[in-house]
């Protein structure tokens, strides 16, 4: 019986030693976290393997990630297959649709998501001020210079060539007016008013003239006058002379300088107020955003995604090298707490580490069994 107890005791001791040794070995991968010194001597195997080789492990891991895992070739392959960009485009589309349905103004949205208050108001004010400044500077630069000095010659010649056609249109419109009921009525009023203003006798003559339709005679004569080539030539010459006189004058001859700044300010504000998006973004997004949704989703977004794909294909390799994936991974691994790393690995490999400890106990037990056999039968 004592031999059996001895054999069992040796097996138990071997199992405890084998299993305990494996558990200690597993723990020594991480612990102790720092070196332990006794006087000037450092205790062997301190710190643990991973804390001791932490920088080397981080460097090797960073190099492995950069050269074999997160490679430019692999990312370019994903980009070319379109899966990454398709998902990104879908997410952007949903984000745009949600953004344009927002019940707040653009300023309120920015204040909520970007912490920027009244940003769009400042932008609009800047646009108005910029436009106003630009127009005023242009006016001040040319207000005292004659038009024929700075208006392009091609424009001047083109407008001059259009004067005969303008004369013809003026005469045609005048003839149409005289032939209309409104024109006839107006001629009759003028004739009647003329005779009435000259006294009772002349008024009587006017009534007689009205009976003989003097106004129709005058209308016919006026129409005859308007249809003559000489009339068109005279009108053309008159317009050409006036055009030349106008070109020889500066803008200041036609624009009163007293209220020019006030007028330009109102003009700039009106222009910006009627500009798409800029003139609307003080209203809630859902009241005007739908007008631009097809443009943003069907035109702008595909163009942006095509540009992004092209840029990634051309410059991704250089971009990744410039970022330095290896340095990022190395820095992150070095900054990661050893205790958290230990807990994470032990949690992930809990079953496997438990089996390693059991295997050590089994091997230790087997070794104890053979030791017991040797002690009992050969010594």
PDB file of N, CA and C in Angstrom, residues 88-176:
ATOM      1  N   UNK A  88     -18.755  53.763 -49.981  1.00  0.00           N
ATOM      2  CA  UNK A  88     -18.535  55.147 -49.557  1.00  0.00           C
ATOM      3  C   UNK A  88     -19.517  56.083 -50.260  1.00  0.00           C
ATOM      4  N   UNK A  89     -19.759  55.856 -51.556  1.00  0.00           N
ATOM      5  CA  UNK A  89     -20.701  56.692 -52.310  1.00  0.00           C
ATOM      6  C   UNK A  89     -22.118  56.512 -51.785  1.00  0.00           C
ATOM      7  N   UNK A  90     -22.473  55.282 -51.436  1.00  0.00           N
ATOM      8  CA  UNK A  90     -23.806  55.027 -50.896  1.00  0.00           C
ATOM      9  C   UNK A  90     -24.003  55.751 -49.564  1.00  0.00           C
ATOM     10  N   UNK A  91     -22.983  55.695 -48.724  1.00  0.00           N
ATOM     11  CA  UNK A  91     -23.064  56.380 -47.436  1.00  0.00           C
ATOM     12  C   UNK A  91     -23.188  57.901 -47.630  1.00  0.00           C
ATOM     13  N   UNK A  92     -22.401  58.440 -48.579  1.00  0.00           N
ATOM     14  CA  UNK A  92     -22.478  59.872 -48.856  1.00  0.00           C
ATOM     15  C   UNK A  92     -23.845  60.266 -49.391  1.00  0.00           C
ATOM     16  N   UNK A  93     -24.422  59.419 -50.250  1.00  0.00           N
ATOM     17  CA  UNK A  93     -25.751  59.694 -50.798  1.00  0.00           C
ATOM     18  C   UNK A  93     -26.786  59.772 -49.689  1.00  0.00           C
ATOM     19  N   UNK A  94     -26.738  58.812 -48.776  1.00  0.00           N
ATOM     20  CA  UNK A  94     -27.672  58.817 -47.646  1.00  0.00           C
ATOM     21  C   UNK A  94     -27.463  60.047 -46.763  1.00  0.00           C
ATOM     22  N   UNK A  95     -26.187  60.406 -46.570  1.00  0.00           N
ATOM     23  CA  UNK A  95     -25.883  61.578 -45.737  1.00  0.00           C
ATOM     24  C   UNK A  95     -26.408  62.859 -46.386  1.00  0.00           C
ATOM     25  N   UNK A  96     -26.276  62.974 -47.713  1.00  0.00           N
ATOM     26  CA  UNK A  96     -26.763  64.167 -48.430  1.00  0.00           C
ATOM     27  C   UNK A  96     -28.285  64.253 -48.341  1.00  0.00           C
ATOM     28  N   UNK A  97     -28.957  63.126 -48.553  1.00  0.00           N
ATOM     29  CA  UNK A  97     -30.420  63.119 -48.485  1.00  0.00           C
ATOM     30  C   UNK A  97     -30.904  63.511 -47.093  1.00  0.00           C
ATOM     31  N   UNK A  98     -30.268  62.968 -46.078  1.00  0.00           N
ATOM     32  CA  UNK A  98     -30.643  63.308 -44.707  1.00  0.00           C
ATOM     33  C   UNK A  98     -30.360  64.778 -44.404  1.00  0.00           C
ATOM     34  N   UNK A  99     -29.224  65.263 -44.924  1.00  0.00           N
ATOM     35  CA  UNK A  99     -28.848  66.668 -44.701  1.00  0.00           C
ATOM     36  C   UNK A  99     -29.858  67.623 -45.330  1.00  0.00           C
ATOM     37  N   UNK A 100     -30.300  67.331 -46.553  1.00  0.00           N
ATOM     38  CA  UNK A 100     -31.211  68.225 -47.260  1.00  0.00           C
ATOM     39  C   UNK A 100     -32.637  68.184 -46.702  1.00  0.00           C
ATOM     40  N   UNK A 101     -32.943  67.183 -45.885  1.00  0.00           N
ATOM     41  CA  UNK A 101     -34.267  67.099 -45.260  1.00  0.00           C
ATOM     42  C   UNK A 101     -34.298  67.756 -43.884  1.00  0.00           C
ATOM     43  N   UNK A 102     -33.181  68.335 -43.482  1.00  0.00           N
ATOM     44  CA  UNK A 102     -33.099  68.953 -42.161  1.00  0.00           C
ATOM     45  C   UNK A 102     -34.063  70.129 -42.063  1.00  0.00           C
ATOM     46  N   UNK A 103     -34.735  70.240 -40.927  1.00  0.00           N
ATOM     47  CA  UNK A 103     -35.718  71.309 -40.744  1.00  0.00           C
ATOM     48  C   UNK A 103     -35.093  72.629 -40.296  1.00  0.00           C
ATOM     49  N   UNK A 104     -33.823  72.621 -39.946  1.00  0.00           N
ATOM     50  CA  UNK A 104     -33.148  73.842 -39.536  1.00  0.00           C
ATOM     51  C   UNK A 104     -32.456  74.520 -40.703  1.00  0.00           C
ATOM     52  N   UNK A 105     -31.953  75.711 -40.459  1.00  0.00           N
ATOM     53  CA  UNK A 105     -31.191  76.420 -41.486  1.00  0.00           C
ATOM     54  C   UNK A 105     -29.768  75.864 -41.547  1.00  0.00           C
ATOM     55  N   UNK A 106     -29.036  76.283 -42.558  1.00  0.00           N
ATOM     56  CA  UNK A 106     -27.653  75.829 -42.695  1.00  0.00           C
ATOM     57  C   UNK A 106     -26.806  76.304 -41.523  1.00  0.00           C
ATOM     58  N   UNK A 107     -27.063  77.505 -41.047  1.00  0.00           N
ATOM     59  CA  UNK A 107     -26.352  78.018 -39.875  1.00  0.00           C
ATOM     60  C   UNK A 107     -26.630  77.178 -38.635  1.00  0.00           C
ATOM     61  N   UNK A 108     -27.899  76.796 -38.449  1.00  0.00           N
ATOM     62  CA  UNK A 108     -28.255  75.970 -37.294  1.00  0.00           C
ATOM     63  C   UNK A 108     -27.621  74.595 -37.374  1.00  0.00           C
ATOM     64  N   UNK A 109     -27.553  74.037 -38.580  1.00  0.00           N
ATOM     65  CA  UNK A 109     -26.917  72.715 -38.760  1.00  0.00           C
ATOM     66  C   UNK A 109     -25.428  72.793 -38.431  1.00  0.00           C
ATOM     67  N   UNK A 110     -24.769  73.839 -38.905  1.00  0.00           N
ATOM     68  CA  UNK A 110     -23.342  73.995 -38.628  1.00  0.00           C
ATOM     69  C   UNK A 110     -23.094  74.218 -37.141  1.00  0.00           C
ATOM     70  N   UNK A 111     -23.979  74.983 -36.512  1.00  0.00           N
ATOM     71  CA  UNK A 111     -23.815  75.226 -35.080  1.00  0.00           C
ATOM     72  C   UNK A 111     -23.963  73.932 -34.283  1.00  0.00           C
ATOM     73  N   UNK A 112     -24.856  73.046 -34.744  1.00  0.00           N
ATOM     74  CA  UNK A 112     -25.103  71.802 -34.033  1.00  0.00           C
ATOM     75  C   UNK A 112     -23.978  70.792 -34.247  1.00  0.00           C
ATOM     76  N   UNK A 113     -23.458  70.703 -35.493  1.00  0.00           N
ATOM     77  CA  UNK A 113     -22.508  69.644 -35.819  1.00  0.00           C
ATOM     78  C   UNK A 113     -21.055  70.102 -35.837  1.00  0.00           C
ATOM     79  N   UNK A 114     -20.821  71.377 -36.087  1.00  0.00           N
ATOM     80  CA  UNK A 114     -19.443  71.864 -36.204  1.00  0.00           C
ATOM     81  C   UNK A 114     -19.118  72.918 -35.154  1.00  0.00           C
ATOM     82  N   UNK A 115     -20.139  73.310 -34.381  1.00  0.00           N
ATOM     83  CA  UNK A 115     -19.977  74.334 -33.348  1.00  0.00           C
ATOM     84  C   UNK A 115     -19.534  75.663 -33.950  1.00  0.00           C
ATOM     85  N   UNK A 116     -20.118  76.010 -35.104  1.00  0.00           N
ATOM     86  CA  UNK A 116     -19.847  77.292 -35.763  1.00  0.00           C
ATOM     87  C   UNK A 116     -21.148  78.084 -35.828  1.00  0.00           C
ATOM     88  N   UNK A 117     -21.230  79.188 -35.072  1.00  0.00           N
ATOM     89  CA  UNK A 117     -22.456  79.972 -35.011  1.00  0.00           C
ATOM     90  C   UNK A 117     -22.433  81.109 -36.028  1.00  0.00           C
ATOM     91  N   UNK A 118     -23.555  81.277 -36.752  1.00  0.00           N
ATOM     92  CA  UNK A 118     -23.723  82.356 -37.739  1.00  0.00           C
ATOM     93  C   UNK A 118     -22.617  82.360 -38.782  1.00  0.00           C
ATOM     94  N   UNK A 119     -22.120  81.181 -39.124  1.00  0.00           N
ATOM     95  CA  UNK A 119     -21.036  81.096 -40.096  1.00  0.00           C
ATOM     96  C   UNK A 119     -21.496  81.523 -41.478  1.00  0.00           C
ATOM     97  N   UNK A 120     -22.686  81.062 -41.889  1.00  0.00           N
ATOM     98  CA  UNK A 120     -23.195  81.372 -43.217  1.00  0.00           C
ATOM     99  C   UNK A 120     -23.571  82.853 -43.360  1.00  0.00           C
ATOM    100  N   UNK A 121     -24.031  83.443 -42.261  1.00  0.00           N
ATOM    101  CA  UNK A 121     -24.322  84.886 -42.311  1.00  0.00           C
ATOM    102  C   UNK A 121     -23.050  85.670 -42.572  1.00  0.00           C
ATOM    103  N   UNK A 122     -21.981  85.242 -41.919  1.00  0.00           N
ATOM    104  CA  UNK A 122     -20.695  85.931 -42.145  1.00  0.00           C
ATOM    105  C   UNK A 122     -20.194  85.706 -43.569  1.00  0.00           C
ATOM    106  N   UNK A 123     -20.424  84.502 -44.078  1.00  0.00           N
ATOM    107  CA  UNK A 123     -20.003  84.215 -45.456  1.00  0.00           C
ATOM    108  C   UNK A 123     -20.783  85.082 -46.434  1.00  0.00           C
ATOM    109  N   UNK A 124     -22.108  85.155 -46.225  1.00  0.00           N
ATOM    110  CA  UNK A 124     -22.935  85.975 -47.116  1.00  0.00           C
ATOM    111  C   UNK A 124     -22.526  87.438 -47.043  1.00  0.00           C
ATOM    112  N   UNK A 125     -22.276  87.926 -45.827  1.00  0.00           N
ATOM    113  CA  UNK A 125     -21.845  89.307 -45.671  1.00  0.00           C
ATOM    114  C   UNK A 125     -20.519  89.540 -46.377  1.00  0.00           C
ATOM    115  N   UNK A 126     -19.621  88.560 -46.281  1.00  0.00           N
ATOM    116  CA  UNK A 126     -18.325  88.676 -46.949  1.00  0.00           C
ATOM    117  C   UNK A 126     -18.496  88.708 -48.468  1.00  0.00           C
ATOM    118  N   UNK A 127     -19.428  87.888 -48.987  1.00  0.00           N
ATOM    119  CA  UNK A 127     -19.686  87.875 -50.439  1.00  0.00           C
ATOM    120  C   UNK A 127     -20.254  89.222 -50.886  1.00  0.00           C
ATOM    121  N   UNK A 128     -21.219  89.740 -50.114  1.00  0.00           N
ATOM    122  CA  UNK A 128     -21.805  91.042 -50.454  1.00  0.00           C
ATOM    123  C   UNK A 128     -20.751  92.144 -50.416  1.00  0.00           C
ATOM    124  N   UNK A 129     -19.930  92.139 -49.366  1.00  0.00           N
ATOM    125  CA  UNK A 129     -18.890  93.163 -49.256  1.00  0.00           C
ATOM    126  C   UNK A 129     -17.866  93.040 -50.376  1.00  0.00           C
ATOM    127  N   UNK A 130     -17.510  91.800 -50.705  1.00  0.00           N
ATOM    128  CA  UNK A 130     -16.547  91.596 -51.787  1.00  0.00           C
ATOM    129  C   UNK A 130     -17.076  92.068 -53.115  1.00  0.00           C
ATOM    130  N   UNK A 131     -18.348  91.747 -53.402  1.00  0.00           N
ATOM    131  CA  UNK A 131     -18.965  92.188 -54.658  1.00  0.00           C
ATOM    132  C   UNK A 131     -19.073  93.705 -54.697  1.00  0.00           C
ATOM    133  N   UNK A 132     -19.500  94.292 -53.580  1.00  0.00           N
ATOM    134  CA  UNK A 132     -19.622  95.748 -53.501  1.00  0.00           C
ATOM    135  C   UNK A 132     -18.276  96.429 -53.707  1.00  0.00           C
ATOM    136  N   UNK A 133     -17.247  95.910 -53.044  1.00  0.00           N
ATOM    137  CA  UNK A 133     -15.906  96.492 -53.180  1.00  0.00           C
ATOM    138  C   UNK A 133     -15.403  96.389 -54.612  1.00  0.00           C
ATOM    139  N   UNK A 134     -15.659  95.227 -55.227  1.00  0.00           N
ATOM    140  CA  UNK A 134     -15.207  95.026 -56.606  1.00  0.00           C
ATOM    141  C   UNK A 134     -15.894  95.987 -57.569  1.00  0.00           C
ATOM    142  N   UNK A 135     -17.206  96.138 -57.432  1.00  0.00           N
ATOM    143  CA  UNK A 135     -17.953  97.032 -58.325  1.00  0.00           C
ATOM    144  C   UNK A 135     -17.523  98.480 -58.119  1.00  0.00           C
ATOM    145  N   UNK A 136     -17.387  98.885 -56.851  1.00  0.00           N
ATOM    146  CA  UNK A 136     -16.982 100.263 -56.565  1.00  0.00           C
ATOM    147  C   UNK A 136     -15.587 100.557 -57.092  1.00  0.00           C
ATOM    148  N   UNK A 137     -14.674  99.619 -56.912  1.00  0.00           N
ATOM    149  CA  UNK A 137     -13.314  99.838 -57.408  1.00  0.00           C
ATOM    150  C   UNK A 137     -13.320  99.967 -58.930  1.00  0.00           C
ATOM    151  N   UNK A 138     -14.164  99.160 -59.569  1.00  0.00           N
ATOM    152  CA  UNK A 138     -14.265  99.239 -61.034  1.00  0.00           C
ATOM    153  C   UNK A 138     -14.859 100.592 -61.435  1.00  0.00           C
ATOM    154  N   UNK A 139     -15.891 101.052 -60.733  1.00  0.00           N
ATOM    155  CA  UNK A 139     -16.510 102.341 -61.056  1.00  0.00           C
ATOM    156  C   UNK A 139     -15.531 103.488 -60.825  1.00  0.00           C
ATOM    157  N   UNK A 140     -14.842 103.466 -59.674  1.00  0.00           N
ATOM    158  CA  UNK A 140     -13.902 104.532 -59.365  1.00  0.00           C
ATOM    159  C   UNK A 140     -12.735 104.569 -60.362  1.00  0.00           C
ATOM    160  N   UNK A 141     -12.414 103.397 -60.897  1.00  0.00           N
ATOM    161  CA  UNK A 141     -11.306 103.350 -61.857  1.00  0.00           C
ATOM    162  C   UNK A 141     -11.700 103.961 -63.198  1.00  0.00           C
ATOM    163  N   UNK A 142     -12.976 103.803 -63.589  1.00  0.00           N
ATOM    164  CA  UNK A 142     -13.383 104.227 -64.927  1.00  0.00           C
ATOM    165  C   UNK A 142     -14.359 105.403 -64.942  1.00  0.00           C
ATOM    166  N   UNK A 143     -14.777 105.906 -63.766  1.00  0.00           N
ATOM    167  CA  UNK A 143     -15.842 106.899 -63.765  1.00  0.00           C
ATOM    168  C   UNK A 143     -15.458 108.207 -64.453  1.00  0.00           C
ATOM    169  N   UNK A 144     -14.186 108.558 -64.499  1.00  0.00           N
ATOM    170  CA  UNK A 144     -13.770 109.813 -65.131  1.00  0.00           C
ATOM    171  C   UNK A 144     -13.069 109.588 -66.473  1.00  0.00           C
ATOM    172  N   UNK A 145     -13.109 108.367 -66.967  1.00  0.00           N
ATOM    173  CA  UNK A 145     -12.494 108.074 -68.270  1.00  0.00           C
ATOM    174  C   UNK A 145     -13.589 107.918 -69.317  1.00  0.00           C
ATOM    175  N   UNK A 146     -13.444 108.548 -70.479  1.00  0.00           N
ATOM    176  CA  UNK A 146     -14.471 108.411 -71.518  1.00  0.00           C
ATOM    177  C   UNK A 146     -14.676 106.952 -71.906  1.00  0.00           C
ATOM    178  N   UNK A 147     -15.900 106.641 -72.298  1.00  0.00           N
ATOM    179  CA  UNK A 147     -16.222 105.254 -72.659  1.00  0.00           C
ATOM    180  C   UNK A 147     -15.343 104.745 -73.802  1.00  0.00           C
ATOM    181  N   UNK A 148     -15.034 105.631 -74.765  1.00  0.00           N
ATOM    182  CA  UNK A 148     -14.280 105.163 -75.932  1.00  0.00           C
ATOM    183  C   UNK A 148     -12.824 104.824 -75.615  1.00  0.00           C
ATOM    184  N   UNK A 149     -12.395 105.105 -74.380  1.00  0.00           N
ATOM    185  CA  UNK A 149     -11.030 104.738 -73.987  1.00  0.00           C
ATOM    186  C   UNK A 149     -10.931 103.338 -73.408  1.00  0.00           C
ATOM    187  N   UNK A 150     -12.012 102.851 -72.818  1.00  0.00           N
ATOM    188  CA  UNK A 150     -11.903 101.546 -72.153  1.00  0.00           C
ATOM    189  C   UNK A 150     -12.947 100.512 -72.604  1.00  0.00           C
ATOM    190  N   UNK A 151     -14.021 100.967 -73.267  1.00  0.00           N
ATOM    191  CA  UNK A 151     -14.950  99.987 -73.839  1.00  0.00           C
ATOM    192  C   UNK A 151     -14.267  99.335 -75.044  1.00  0.00           C
ATOM    193  N   UNK A 152     -14.242  98.002 -75.129  1.00  0.00           N
ATOM    194  CA  UNK A 152     -13.566  97.327 -76.251  1.00  0.00           C
ATOM    195  C   UNK A 152     -14.041  97.850 -77.603  1.00  0.00           C
ATOM    196  N   UNK A 153     -13.084  98.038 -78.506  1.00  0.00           N
ATOM    197  CA  UNK A 153     -13.409  98.561 -79.831  1.00  0.00           C
ATOM    198  C   UNK A 153     -14.407  97.673 -80.564  1.00  0.00           C
ATOM    199  N   UNK A 154     -14.302  96.392 -80.358  1.00  0.00           N
ATOM    200  CA  UNK A 154     -15.223  95.471 -81.040  1.00  0.00           C
ATOM    201  C   UNK A 154     -16.661  95.732 -80.591  1.00  0.00           C
ATOM    202  N   UNK A 155     -16.843  96.038 -79.303  1.00  0.00           N
ATOM    203  CA  UNK A 155     -18.186  96.353 -78.818  1.00  0.00           C
ATOM    204  C   UNK A 155     -18.691  97.658 -79.429  1.00  0.00           C
ATOM    205  N   UNK A 156     -17.809  98.655 -79.491  1.00  0.00           N
ATOM    206  CA  UNK A 156     -18.215  99.947 -80.050  1.00  0.00           C
ATOM    207  C   UNK A 156     -18.637  99.797 -81.505  1.00  0.00           C
ATOM    208  N   UNK A 157     -17.823  99.070 -82.290  1.00  0.00           N
ATOM    209  CA  UNK A 157     -18.143  98.873 -83.714  1.00  0.00           C
ATOM    210  C   UNK A 157     -19.419  98.068 -83.881  1.00  0.00           C
ATOM    211  N   UNK A 158     -19.599  97.071 -83.023  1.00  0.00           N
ATOM    212  CA  UNK A 158     -20.785  96.225 -83.127  1.00  0.00           C
ATOM    213  C   UNK A 158     -22.040  97.038 -82.842  1.00  0.00           C
ATOM    214  N   UNK A 159     -22.006  97.863 -81.806  1.00  0.00           N
ATOM    215  CA  UNK A 159     -23.167  98.696 -81.487  1.00  0.00           C
ATOM    216  C   UNK A 159     -23.422  99.743 -82.571  1.00  0.00           C
ATOM    217  N   UNK A 160     -22.352 100.274 -83.149  1.00  0.00           N
ATOM    218  CA  UNK A 160     -22.506 101.255 -84.227  1.00  0.00           C
ATOM    219  C   UNK A 160     -23.180 100.612 -85.441  1.00  0.00           C
ATOM    220  N   UNK A 161     -22.795  99.351 -85.736  1.00  0.00           N
ATOM    221  CA  UNK A 161     -23.402  98.652 -86.879  1.00  0.00           C
ATOM    222  C   UNK A 161     -24.886  98.362 -86.635  1.00  0.00           C
ATOM    223  N   UNK A 162     -25.290  98.309 -85.391  1.00  0.00           N
ATOM    224  CA  UNK A 162     -26.681  98.004 -85.082  1.00  0.00           C
ATOM    225  C   UNK A 162     -27.590  99.243 -85.123  1.00  0.00           C
ATOM    226  N   UNK A 163     -27.012 100.444 -85.221  1.00  0.00           N
ATOM    227  CA  UNK A 163     -27.822 101.672 -85.190  1.00  0.00           C
ATOM    228  C   UNK A 163     -28.800 101.760 -86.357  1.00  0.00           C
ATOM    229  N   UNK A 164     -28.419 101.463 -87.628  1.00  0.00           N
ATOM    230  CA  UNK A 164     -29.411 101.522 -88.725  1.00  0.00           C
ATOM    231  C   UNK A 164     -30.591 100.595 -88.466  1.00  0.00           C
ATOM    232  N   UNK A 165     -30.323  99.399 -87.982  1.00  0.00           N
ATOM    233  CA  UNK A 165     -31.426  98.485 -87.669  1.00  0.00           C
ATOM    234  C   UNK A 165     -32.302  99.030 -86.559  1.00  0.00           C
ATOM    235  N   UNK A 166     -31.672  99.689 -85.576  1.00  0.00           N
ATOM    236  CA  UNK A 166     -32.423 100.294 -84.485  1.00  0.00           C
ATOM    237  C   UNK A 166     -33.311 101.417 -85.003  1.00  0.00           C
ATOM    238  N   UNK A 167     -32.790 102.216 -85.929  1.00  0.00           N
ATOM    239  CA  UNK A 167     -33.584 103.305 -86.524  1.00  0.00           C
ATOM    240  C   UNK A 167     -34.809 102.736 -87.226  1.00  0.00           C
ATOM    241  N   UNK A 168     -34.609 101.681 -87.981  1.00  0.00           N
ATOM    242  CA  UNK A 168     -35.720 101.070 -88.709  1.00  0.00           C
ATOM    243  C   UNK A 168     -36.780 100.550 -87.739  1.00  0.00           C
ATOM    244  N   UNK A 169     -36.342  99.924 -86.647  1.00  0.00           N
ATOM    245  CA  UNK A 169     -37.303  99.397 -85.662  1.00  0.00           C
ATOM    246  C   UNK A 169     -38.071 100.535 -84.986  1.00  0.00           C
ATOM    247  N   UNK A 170     -37.380 101.646 -84.688  1.00  0.00           N
ATOM    248  CA  UNK A 170     -38.053 102.795 -84.060  1.00  0.00           C
ATOM    249  C   UNK A 170     -39.137 103.345 -84.969  1.00  0.00           C
ATOM    250  N   UNK A 171     -38.809 103.497 -86.263  1.00  0.00           N
ATOM    251  CA  UNK A 171     -39.786 104.021 -87.205  1.00  0.00           C
ATOM    252  C   UNK A 171     -40.955 103.062 -87.397  1.00  0.00           C
ATOM    253  N   UNK A 172     -40.670 101.757 -87.421  1.00  0.00           N
ATOM    254  CA  UNK A 172     -41.739 100.760 -87.570  1.00  0.00           C
ATOM    255  C   UNK A 172     -42.686 100.809 -86.365  1.00  0.00           C
ATOM    256  N   UNK A 173     -42.079 100.875 -85.159  1.00  0.00           N
ATOM    257  CA  UNK A 173     -42.910 100.944 -83.960  1.00  0.00           C
ATOM    258  C   UNK A 173     -43.744 102.231 -83.946  1.00  0.00           C
ATOM    259  N   UNK A 174     -43.160 103.359 -84.389  1.00  0.00           N
ATOM    260  CA  UNK A 174     -43.899 104.629 -84.439  1.00  0.00           C
ATOM    261  C   UNK A 174     -45.061 104.537 -85.421  1.00  0.00           C
ATOM    262  N   UNK A 175     -44.805 103.878 -86.568  1.00  0.00           N
ATOM    263  CA  UNK A 175     -45.868 103.708 -87.566  1.00  0.00           C
ATOM    264  C   UNK A 175     -46.985 102.822 -87.017  1.00  0.00           C
ATOM    265  N   UNK A 176     -46.612 101.730 -86.335  1.00  0.00           N
ATOM    266  CA  UNK A 176     -47.617 100.838 -85.744  1.00  0.00           C
ATOM    267  C   UNK A 176     -48.468 101.594 -84.724  1.00  0.00           C
TER     268      UNK A 176
END
